């Protein structure tokens, strides 16, 4: 009787009900398995994260300017992943004006594009700041021949690449060179990014050297800036006749470095003063496009104008591909205008190559006594925000430097 009742009950179940129950059971099993796998993967990720060594660094998590700068102690220590990379312990890092622009989003489109293809990025929400540093090589990839373990080095990083204000960094061998033997790590950290700019401008763009610079009339606008101070020292060592325009605070340092003529633009109409003077063979303008025409007007026939400026990057407004195409088109238009105006010998320059050979040349300049670092202040890593706030006042005579860690 009991058996017959069971058969009757089974016959009463419709096929759709049976399949429905089977579907529910299957979904429940899959959901449970998915939840189990998710929890397992999360536990593995957390375990890996816990086991990954952590370090301190200066980062931003948004492009909100200085207010977004913070010091964190939970950054992963990077490892060498490619044969052309160098791992180093950072001892000191320079704080450059470019870092201020990066905090506001300068180069964000290109940076985002490069970070997507960077194997070293663990957390895409945090961007390490810093364009220059000095430190000690801990290890190198198989293809690296320019430095070796234990070498004391200095490093430069482009605005669109990962920064260097961290206790440990991994960089390409093209970014690193032996630091000058006669500089401390703090002094060495203040020069790389500036040296890349000035060497490109003077050696490459202006074709100057120890012979061709002799007797040339050269104007440095904002001679109190890192670019101006570096260029002034190098040009004076080459025998150039240097005029500079600075605020009152920069006057003593410019006299100390041997400037031949100083215009203090905070107490005089420096445009009128510059127009009174004999025309210049080379004009280095670190203010930007706002006075570019003035620079052209006061340069001698056949003279050269080099404008250091960080013009807005079109890829930040558009995407990387369209922005690059528009930038190329604007460059062509600019050259056509110059040809029409007979200005082929004058040029407007705001880009430079990140060539490690310029670091090597600068090291020689320093060791020969042609260049000495000019440092405004040295801050501890935990005081990085204060260093940025001070830099943003634009009152520095030289660089701010962060002491990242102690020498091994």
mmCIF file of C-alpha atoms in Angstrom, residues 43-385:
data_model
loop_
_atom_site.group_PDB
_atom_site.id
_atom_site.type_symbol
_atom_site.label_atom_id
_atom_site.label_comp_id
_atom_site.label_asym_id
_atom_site.label_seq_id
_atom_site.Cartn_x
_atom_site.Cartn_y
_atom_site.Cartn_z
ATOM 1 C CA UNK A 43 41.421 34.999 1.099
ATOM 2 C CA UNK A 44 44.319 34.200 -1.257
ATOM 3 C CA UNK A 45 44.497 37.851 -2.361
ATOM 4 C CA UNK A 46 44.439 39.074 1.234
ATOM 5 C CA UNK A 47 47.060 36.491 2.174
ATOM 6 C CA UNK A 48 49.265 37.578 -0.740
ATOM 7 C CA UNK A 49 48.755 41.221 0.220
ATOM 8 C CA UNK A 50 49.667 40.504 3.840
ATOM 9 C CA UNK A 51 52.795 38.650 2.732
ATOM 10 C CA UNK A 52 53.891 41.378 0.294
ATOM 11 C CA UNK A 53 56.385 43.761 1.934
ATOM 12 C CA UNK A 54 55.036 47.294 2.337
ATOM 13 C CA UNK A 55 56.759 50.678 2.138
ATOM 14 C CA UNK A 56 56.163 54.389 2.583
ATOM 15 C CA UNK A 57 55.610 56.779 -0.285
ATOM 16 C CA UNK A 58 54.073 60.101 -1.309
ATOM 17 C CA UNK A 59 50.935 59.622 -3.389
ATOM 18 C CA UNK A 60 47.749 61.172 -4.685
ATOM 19 C CA UNK A 61 44.447 59.356 -5.153
ATOM 20 C CA UNK A 62 42.749 62.164 -7.050
ATOM 21 C CA UNK A 63 43.767 65.244 -9.026
ATOM 22 C CA UNK A 64 42.735 67.717 -6.359
ATOM 23 C CA UNK A 65 45.969 69.686 -6.140
ATOM 24 C CA UNK A 66 48.057 69.838 -2.970
ATOM 25 C CA UNK A 67 45.078 68.836 -0.837
ATOM 26 C CA UNK A 68 45.245 65.364 -2.402
ATOM 27 C CA UNK A 69 48.904 64.756 -1.438
ATOM 28 C CA UNK A 70 49.380 62.195 1.311
ATOM 29 C CA UNK A 71 52.086 59.966 2.793
ATOM 30 C CA UNK A 72 51.089 56.286 2.947
ATOM 31 C CA UNK A 73 52.816 53.330 4.559
ATOM 32 C CA UNK A 74 50.926 50.532 2.764
ATOM 33 C CA UNK A 75 52.430 50.701 -0.720
ATOM 34 C CA UNK A 76 53.741 47.378 -2.118
ATOM 35 C CA UNK A 77 57.502 47.097 -2.492
ATOM 36 C CA UNK A 78 58.117 46.678 -6.252
ATOM 37 C CA UNK A 79 60.082 43.816 -7.809
ATOM 38 C CA UNK A 80 62.084 43.555 -11.018
ATOM 39 C CA UNK A 81 59.828 42.032 -13.669
ATOM 40 C CA UNK A 82 61.815 42.785 -16.838
ATOM 41 C CA UNK A 83 65.449 42.351 -17.808
ATOM 42 C CA UNK A 84 66.088 46.078 -18.405
ATOM 43 C CA UNK A 85 64.925 47.190 -14.930
ATOM 44 C CA UNK A 86 66.762 48.393 -11.828
ATOM 45 C CA UNK A 87 65.550 48.114 -8.224
ATOM 46 C CA UNK A 88 66.887 50.708 -5.846
ATOM 47 C CA UNK A 89 66.484 51.936 -2.308
ATOM 48 C CA UNK A 90 65.642 55.637 -2.458
ATOM 49 C CA UNK A 91 67.560 57.856 -0.048
ATOM 50 C CA UNK A 92 66.266 61.278 -1.146
ATOM 51 C CA UNK A 93 63.866 62.772 -3.701
ATOM 52 C CA UNK A 94 63.548 66.249 -5.196
ATOM 53 C CA UNK A 95 60.235 68.137 -5.184
ATOM 54 C CA UNK A 96 59.857 69.750 -8.611
ATOM 55 C CA UNK A 97 57.259 72.221 -9.893
ATOM 56 C CA UNK A 98 56.142 69.479 -12.279
ATOM 57 C CA UNK A 99 54.928 67.501 -9.268
ATOM 58 C CA UNK A 100 52.583 70.377 -8.432
ATOM 59 C CA UNK A 101 51.135 70.183 -11.943
ATOM 60 C CA UNK A 102 50.773 66.396 -11.705
ATOM 61 C CA UNK A 103 48.653 66.802 -8.556
ATOM 62 C CA UNK A 104 46.284 68.941 -10.653
ATOM 63 C CA UNK A 105 46.016 66.348 -13.433
ATOM 64 C CA UNK A 106 48.774 67.345 -15.842
ATOM 65 C CA UNK A 107 49.404 64.415 -18.206
ATOM 66 C CA UNK A 108 46.620 62.326 -16.680
ATOM 67 C CA UNK A 109 45.449 60.795 -19.988
ATOM 68 C CA UNK A 110 48.879 59.563 -21.025
ATOM 69 C CA UNK A 111 49.635 58.462 -17.459
ATOM 70 C CA UNK A 112 46.397 56.460 -17.280
ATOM 71 C CA UNK A 113 47.166 54.825 -20.626
ATOM 72 C CA UNK A 114 50.677 53.803 -19.543
ATOM 73 C CA UNK A 115 49.557 52.574 -16.122
ATOM 74 C CA UNK A 116 47.102 50.137 -17.735
ATOM 75 C CA UNK A 117 50.085 48.375 -19.298
ATOM 76 C CA UNK A 118 52.373 48.605 -16.251
ATOM 77 C CA UNK A 119 52.878 45.246 -14.530
ATOM 78 C CA UNK A 120 54.080 47.011 -11.369
ATOM 79 C CA UNK A 121 50.771 48.752 -10.646
ATOM 80 C CA UNK A 122 48.839 46.921 -7.914
ATOM 81 C CA UNK A 123 46.388 49.672 -6.931
ATOM 82 C CA UNK A 124 45.356 51.877 -9.846
ATOM 83 C CA UNK A 125 43.780 54.421 -7.483
ATOM 84 C CA UNK A 126 47.141 55.627 -6.107
ATOM 85 C CA UNK A 127 49.776 57.546 -8.089
ATOM 86 C CA UNK A 128 53.276 57.947 -6.656
ATOM 87 C CA UNK A 129 54.719 61.455 -7.089
ATOM 88 C CA UNK A 130 58.335 62.469 -7.732
ATOM 89 C CA UNK A 131 60.337 63.269 -10.884
ATOM 90 C CA UNK A 132 63.857 62.764 -9.479
ATOM 91 C CA UNK A 133 65.647 60.869 -6.741
ATOM 92 C CA UNK A 134 68.954 59.429 -5.571
ATOM 93 C CA UNK A 135 69.590 56.059 -3.990
ATOM 94 C CA UNK A 136 71.451 52.762 -3.951
ATOM 95 C CA UNK A 137 71.034 49.905 -6.456
ATOM 96 C CA UNK A 138 69.746 46.723 -4.795
ATOM 97 C CA UNK A 139 69.511 44.522 -7.899
ATOM 98 C CA UNK A 140 69.349 44.709 -11.689
ATOM 99 C CA UNK A 141 67.824 42.834 -14.597
ATOM 100 C CA UNK A 142 70.016 40.616 -16.776
ATOM 101 C CA UNK A 143 70.329 43.189 -19.573
ATOM 102 C CA UNK A 144 71.387 46.118 -17.369
ATOM 103 C CA UNK A 145 75.025 47.115 -17.846
ATOM 104 C CA UNK A 146 75.107 50.823 -16.871
ATOM 105 C CA UNK A 147 74.896 50.210 -13.114
ATOM 106 C CA UNK A 148 75.337 47.304 -10.705
ATOM 107 C CA UNK A 149 74.347 46.279 -7.199
ATOM 108 C CA UNK A 150 75.661 48.693 -4.576
ATOM 109 C CA UNK A 151 76.118 51.662 -6.940
ATOM 110 C CA UNK A 152 75.038 55.108 -5.754
ATOM 111 C CA UNK A 153 72.809 56.549 -8.470
ATOM 112 C CA UNK A 154 70.422 59.311 -9.414
ATOM 113 C CA UNK A 155 67.229 58.850 -11.401
ATOM 114 C CA UNK A 156 64.805 60.886 -13.519
ATOM 115 C CA UNK A 157 61.188 60.110 -14.414
ATOM 116 C CA UNK A 158 58.964 61.714 -17.067
ATOM 117 C CA UNK A 159 55.748 63.451 -15.980
ATOM 118 C CA UNK A 160 53.620 60.611 -17.389
ATOM 119 C CA UNK A 161 55.523 57.778 -15.656
ATOM 120 C CA UNK A 162 55.243 56.416 -12.130
ATOM 121 C CA UNK A 163 56.998 58.661 -9.629
ATOM 122 C CA UNK A 164 60.010 58.181 -7.377
ATOM 123 C CA UNK A 165 58.938 59.449 -3.919
ATOM 124 C CA UNK A 166 58.928 56.028 -2.260
ATOM 125 C CA UNK A 167 61.322 53.954 -0.198
ATOM 126 C CA UNK A 168 61.902 51.529 -3.101
ATOM 127 C CA UNK A 169 61.406 52.017 -6.844
ATOM 128 C CA UNK A 170 61.922 50.020 -10.015
ATOM 129 C CA UNK A 171 62.980 51.997 -13.094
ATOM 130 C CA UNK A 172 64.237 51.315 -16.605
ATOM 131 C CA UNK A 173 68.004 51.439 -17.130
ATOM 132 C CA UNK A 174 67.487 54.462 -19.417
ATOM 133 C CA UNK A 175 66.356 56.494 -16.385
ATOM 134 C CA UNK A 176 69.338 55.883 -14.101
ATOM 135 C CA UNK A 177 73.043 56.833 -13.977
ATOM 136 C CA UNK A 178 75.841 56.991 -11.423
ATOM 137 C CA UNK A 179 75.478 60.051 -9.220
ATOM 138 C CA UNK A 180 78.406 62.492 -8.801
ATOM 139 C CA UNK A 181 80.828 61.203 -6.166
ATOM 140 C CA UNK A 182 81.187 64.616 -4.528
ATOM 141 C CA UNK A 183 77.471 65.080 -3.742
ATOM 142 C CA UNK A 184 75.396 63.857 -0.822
ATOM 143 C CA UNK A 185 72.220 61.950 -1.640
ATOM 144 C CA UNK A 186 70.132 65.007 -0.746
ATOM 145 C CA UNK A 187 72.187 67.235 -3.051
ATOM 146 C CA UNK A 188 72.073 64.687 -5.858
ATOM 147 C CA UNK A 189 68.291 64.357 -5.601
ATOM 148 C CA UNK A 190 67.855 68.061 -6.386
ATOM 149 C CA UNK A 191 69.373 68.003 -9.882
ATOM 150 C CA UNK A 192 68.248 65.223 -12.309
ATOM 151 C CA UNK A 193 64.953 66.657 -13.608
ATOM 152 C CA UNK A 194 66.431 70.153 -13.922
ATOM 153 C CA UNK A 195 69.547 68.850 -15.647
ATOM 154 C CA UNK A 196 67.456 67.045 -18.270
ATOM 155 C CA UNK A 197 65.686 70.314 -19.120
ATOM 156 C CA UNK A 198 68.760 72.564 -19.152
ATOM 157 C CA UNK A 199 71.033 70.149 -21.021
ATOM 158 C CA UNK A 200 68.388 69.664 -23.693
ATOM 159 C CA UNK A 201 67.982 73.434 -24.018
ATOM 160 C CA UNK A 202 71.630 74.502 -23.984
ATOM 161 C CA UNK A 203 73.436 71.541 -25.523
ATOM 162 C CA UNK A 204 70.811 70.301 -27.959
ATOM 163 C CA UNK A 205 68.492 73.205 -28.800
ATOM 164 C CA UNK A 206 70.932 76.122 -28.518
ATOM 165 C CA UNK A 207 74.020 74.132 -29.597
ATOM 166 C CA UNK A 208 76.146 75.701 -26.866
ATOM 167 C CA UNK A 209 79.306 74.295 -25.318
ATOM 168 C CA UNK A 210 82.481 75.518 -23.613
ATOM 169 C CA UNK A 211 83.702 77.043 -26.901
ATOM 170 C CA UNK A 212 80.565 78.387 -28.592
ATOM 171 C CA UNK A 213 79.186 80.022 -25.420
ATOM 172 C CA UNK A 214 82.168 82.356 -24.939
ATOM 173 C CA UNK A 215 81.108 85.994 -25.291
ATOM 174 C CA UNK A 216 77.475 85.130 -26.085
ATOM 175 C CA UNK A 217 74.876 87.428 -24.509
ATOM 176 C CA UNK A 218 72.398 85.161 -22.754
ATOM 177 C CA UNK A 219 69.254 86.160 -20.852
ATOM 178 C CA UNK A 220 67.828 83.894 -18.137
ATOM 179 C CA UNK A 221 64.335 84.912 -17.062
ATOM 180 C CA UNK A 222 63.625 83.728 -13.478
ATOM 181 C CA UNK A 223 67.254 83.027 -12.673
ATOM 182 C CA UNK A 224 66.190 82.035 -9.137
ATOM 183 C CA UNK A 225 64.355 78.950 -10.407
ATOM 184 C CA UNK A 226 66.106 75.542 -10.480
ATOM 185 C CA UNK A 227 66.401 75.832 -14.267
ATOM 186 C CA UNK A 228 67.833 79.371 -14.046
ATOM 187 C CA UNK A 229 70.343 78.540 -11.293
ATOM 188 C CA UNK A 230 71.615 75.464 -13.134
ATOM 189 C CA UNK A 231 71.869 77.262 -16.479
ATOM 190 C CA UNK A 232 73.591 80.290 -14.923
ATOM 191 C CA UNK A 233 76.342 78.182 -13.382
ATOM 192 C CA UNK A 234 76.975 76.203 -16.549
ATOM 193 C CA UNK A 235 76.981 79.255 -18.825
ATOM 194 C CA UNK A 236 79.340 81.221 -16.560
ATOM 195 C CA UNK A 237 81.731 78.255 -16.478
ATOM 196 C CA UNK A 238 81.710 78.394 -20.288
ATOM 197 C CA UNK A 239 82.427 82.118 -20.425
ATOM 198 C CA UNK A 240 78.962 83.350 -21.359
ATOM 199 C CA UNK A 241 77.745 86.871 -20.595
ATOM 200 C CA UNK A 242 74.686 86.221 -18.424
ATOM 201 C CA UNK A 243 71.843 88.633 -17.683
ATOM 202 C CA UNK A 244 69.010 87.443 -15.474
ATOM 203 C CA UNK A 245 65.651 88.700 -14.216
ATOM 204 C CA UNK A 246 64.701 87.688 -10.662
ATOM 205 C CA UNK A 247 62.580 88.772 -7.674
ATOM 206 C CA UNK A 248 64.332 90.580 -4.837
ATOM 207 C CA UNK A 249 64.904 87.335 -2.902
ATOM 208 C CA UNK A 250 66.932 85.922 -5.786
ATOM 209 C CA UNK A 251 69.364 88.838 -6.023
ATOM 210 C CA UNK A 252 72.041 87.625 -3.528
ATOM 211 C CA UNK A 253 72.283 84.138 -5.045
ATOM 212 C CA UNK A 254 72.587 85.505 -8.599
ATOM 213 C CA UNK A 255 75.434 87.801 -7.528
ATOM 214 C CA UNK A 256 77.099 84.875 -5.767
ATOM 215 C CA UNK A 257 76.921 82.769 -8.922
ATOM 216 C CA UNK A 258 78.477 85.522 -11.015
ATOM 217 C CA UNK A 259 75.602 86.945 -13.074
ATOM 218 C CA UNK A 260 76.886 89.858 -15.174
ATOM 219 C CA UNK A 261 73.630 91.844 -15.026
ATOM 220 C CA UNK A 262 70.573 91.397 -12.798
ATOM 221 C CA UNK A 263 67.122 92.923 -13.342
ATOM 222 C CA UNK A 264 64.925 92.758 -10.230
ATOM 223 C CA UNK A 265 61.440 92.468 -11.674
ATOM 224 C CA UNK A 266 59.663 92.814 -8.316
ATOM 225 C CA UNK A 267 60.733 96.471 -7.991
ATOM 226 C CA UNK A 268 61.020 97.650 -11.596
ATOM 227 C CA UNK A 269 59.335 97.364 -14.973
ATOM 228 C CA UNK A 270 61.544 94.571 -16.220
ATOM 229 C CA UNK A 271 60.150 94.710 -19.781
ATOM 230 C CA UNK A 272 61.272 98.338 -20.095
ATOM 231 C CA UNK A 273 64.622 97.479 -18.530
ATOM 232 C CA UNK A 274 65.219 94.566 -20.892
ATOM 233 C CA UNK A 275 64.318 96.610 -23.966
ATOM 234 C CA UNK A 276 66.967 99.183 -22.938
ATOM 235 C CA UNK A 277 69.722 96.599 -23.073
ATOM 236 C CA UNK A 278 71.713 95.321 -25.996
ATOM 237 C CA UNK A 279 69.918 92.444 -27.692
ATOM 238 C CA UNK A 280 70.570 88.865 -26.602
ATOM 239 C CA UNK A 281 71.941 85.928 -28.584
ATOM 240 C CA UNK A 282 70.076 83.374 -26.461
ATOM 241 C CA UNK A 283 66.953 83.899 -24.334
ATOM 242 C CA UNK A 284 65.867 81.209 -21.852
ATOM 243 C CA UNK A 285 62.343 81.980 -20.729
ATOM 244 C CA UNK A 286 61.140 79.981 -17.719
ATOM 245 C CA UNK A 287 57.988 82.075 -17.200
ATOM 246 C CA UNK A 288 56.086 80.736 -20.181
ATOM 247 C CA UNK A 289 54.168 81.798 -23.257
ATOM 248 C CA UNK A 290 52.865 85.024 -21.733
ATOM 249 C CA UNK A 291 56.180 86.812 -22.455
ATOM 250 C CA UNK A 292 57.312 84.822 -25.475
ATOM 251 C CA UNK A 293 56.817 87.726 -27.881
ATOM 252 C CA UNK A 294 58.870 90.015 -25.635
ATOM 253 C CA UNK A 295 61.669 87.448 -25.722
ATOM 254 C CA UNK A 296 61.540 87.385 -29.512
ATOM 255 C CA UNK A 297 61.631 91.196 -29.651
ATOM 256 C CA UNK A 298 64.762 91.507 -27.472
ATOM 257 C CA UNK A 299 66.717 88.725 -29.183
ATOM 258 C CA UNK A 300 69.342 89.621 -31.762
ATOM 259 C CA UNK A 301 68.919 88.797 -35.483
ATOM 260 C CA UNK A 302 69.552 85.080 -35.794
ATOM 261 C CA UNK A 303 69.194 84.682 -32.034
ATOM 262 C CA UNK A 304 67.339 81.867 -30.336
ATOM 263 C CA UNK A 305 64.448 81.918 -27.883
ATOM 264 C CA UNK A 306 63.813 78.868 -25.725
ATOM 265 C CA UNK A 307 60.595 78.973 -23.738
ATOM 266 C CA UNK A 308 60.331 76.514 -20.863
ATOM 267 C CA UNK A 309 56.642 76.006 -20.346
ATOM 268 C CA UNK A 310 54.226 73.224 -19.593
ATOM 269 C CA UNK A 311 51.525 73.917 -22.135
ATOM 270 C CA UNK A 312 48.189 72.093 -21.654
ATOM 271 C CA UNK A 313 48.381 68.572 -23.045
ATOM 272 C CA UNK A 314 45.674 67.994 -25.657
ATOM 273 C CA UNK A 315 45.342 64.319 -24.730
ATOM 274 C CA UNK A 316 44.162 65.454 -21.266
ATOM 275 C CA UNK A 317 41.196 67.175 -22.917
ATOM 276 C CA UNK A 318 40.641 64.628 -25.684
ATOM 277 C CA UNK A 319 41.753 60.998 -25.807
ATOM 278 C CA UNK A 320 45.378 59.980 -26.349
ATOM 279 C CA UNK A 321 45.072 59.272 -30.096
ATOM 280 C CA UNK A 322 43.060 62.360 -31.038
ATOM 281 C CA UNK A 323 45.109 64.565 -28.728
ATOM 282 C CA UNK A 324 48.362 63.380 -30.319
ATOM 283 C CA UNK A 325 47.013 64.075 -33.821
ATOM 284 C CA UNK A 326 45.884 67.590 -32.842
ATOM 285 C CA UNK A 327 49.231 68.302 -31.182
ATOM 286 C CA UNK A 328 51.036 67.292 -34.374
ATOM 287 C CA UNK A 329 48.759 69.522 -36.464
ATOM 288 C CA UNK A 330 49.322 72.518 -34.183
ATOM 289 C CA UNK A 331 53.076 71.960 -34.364
ATOM 290 C CA UNK A 332 52.958 72.122 -38.164
ATOM 291 C CA UNK A 333 50.842 75.305 -38.057
ATOM 292 C CA UNK A 334 53.309 76.888 -35.627
ATOM 293 C CA UNK A 335 56.250 76.185 -37.940
ATOM 294 C CA UNK A 336 54.362 77.572 -40.953
ATOM 295 C CA UNK A 337 53.719 80.795 -39.016
ATOM 296 C CA UNK A 338 57.391 81.051 -38.115
ATOM 297 C CA UNK A 339 58.406 80.619 -41.758
ATOM 298 C CA UNK A 340 55.988 83.350 -42.840
ATOM 299 C CA UNK A 341 57.260 85.686 -40.123
ATOM 300 C CA UNK A 342 60.910 84.968 -40.925
ATOM 301 C CA UNK A 343 61.405 83.479 -37.438
ATOM 302 C CA UNK A 344 63.005 80.190 -38.418
ATOM 303 C CA UNK A 345 66.080 80.984 -36.335
ATOM 304 C CA UNK A 346 63.943 81.635 -33.258
ATOM 305 C CA UNK A 347 62.052 78.765 -31.741
ATOM 306 C CA UNK A 348 59.637 77.995 -29.005
ATOM 307 C CA UNK A 349 60.493 74.884 -27.050
ATOM 308 C CA UNK A 350 58.578 73.103 -24.306
ATOM 309 C CA UNK A 351 59.465 69.433 -24.620
ATOM 310 C CA UNK A 352 62.625 67.479 -23.887
ATOM 311 C CA UNK A 353 64.122 64.033 -24.159
ATOM 312 C CA UNK A 354 64.675 61.876 -21.075
ATOM 313 C CA UNK A 355 68.128 60.700 -22.118
ATOM 314 C CA UNK A 356 70.350 59.209 -19.406
ATOM 315 C CA UNK A 357 73.367 60.594 -21.282
ATOM 316 C CA UNK A 358 72.381 64.042 -19.984
ATOM 317 C CA UNK A 359 72.628 62.664 -16.441
ATOM 318 C CA UNK A 360 76.106 61.361 -17.279
ATOM 319 C CA UNK A 361 77.123 64.755 -18.693
ATOM 320 C CA UNK A 362 75.722 66.543 -15.642
ATOM 321 C CA UNK A 363 77.675 64.246 -13.338
ATOM 322 C CA UNK A 364 80.840 65.333 -15.127
ATOM 323 C CA UNK A 365 79.855 69.019 -14.812
ATOM 324 C CA UNK A 366 79.333 68.575 -11.060
ATOM 325 C CA UNK A 367 82.580 66.699 -10.483
ATOM 326 C CA UNK A 368 84.468 69.365 -12.477
ATOM 327 C CA UNK A 369 83.002 72.069 -10.230
ATOM 328 C CA UNK A 370 80.872 73.707 -12.928
ATOM 329 C CA UNK A 371 77.580 72.936 -11.142
ATOM 330 C CA UNK A 372 76.698 73.032 -7.444
ATOM 331 C CA UNK A 373 73.241 72.120 -6.116
ATOM 332 C CA UNK A 374 71.130 74.929 -4.659
ATOM 333 C CA UNK A 375 68.697 73.591 -2.043
ATOM 334 C CA UNK A 376 65.988 75.633 -0.366
ATOM 335 C CA UNK A 377 65.030 73.116 2.363
ATOM 336 C CA UNK A 378 65.357 69.430 3.257
ATOM 337 C CA UNK A 379 62.244 67.767 4.713
ATOM 338 C CA UNK A 380 61.636 64.350 6.224
ATOM 339 C CA UNK A 381 59.335 62.007 4.301
ATOM 340 C CA UNK A 382 56.489 62.436 6.804
ATOM 341 C CA UNK A 383 56.601 66.203 6.155
ATOM 342 C CA UNK A 384 56.067 65.844 2.399
ATOM 343 C CA UNK A 385 52.786 67.785 2.437
#
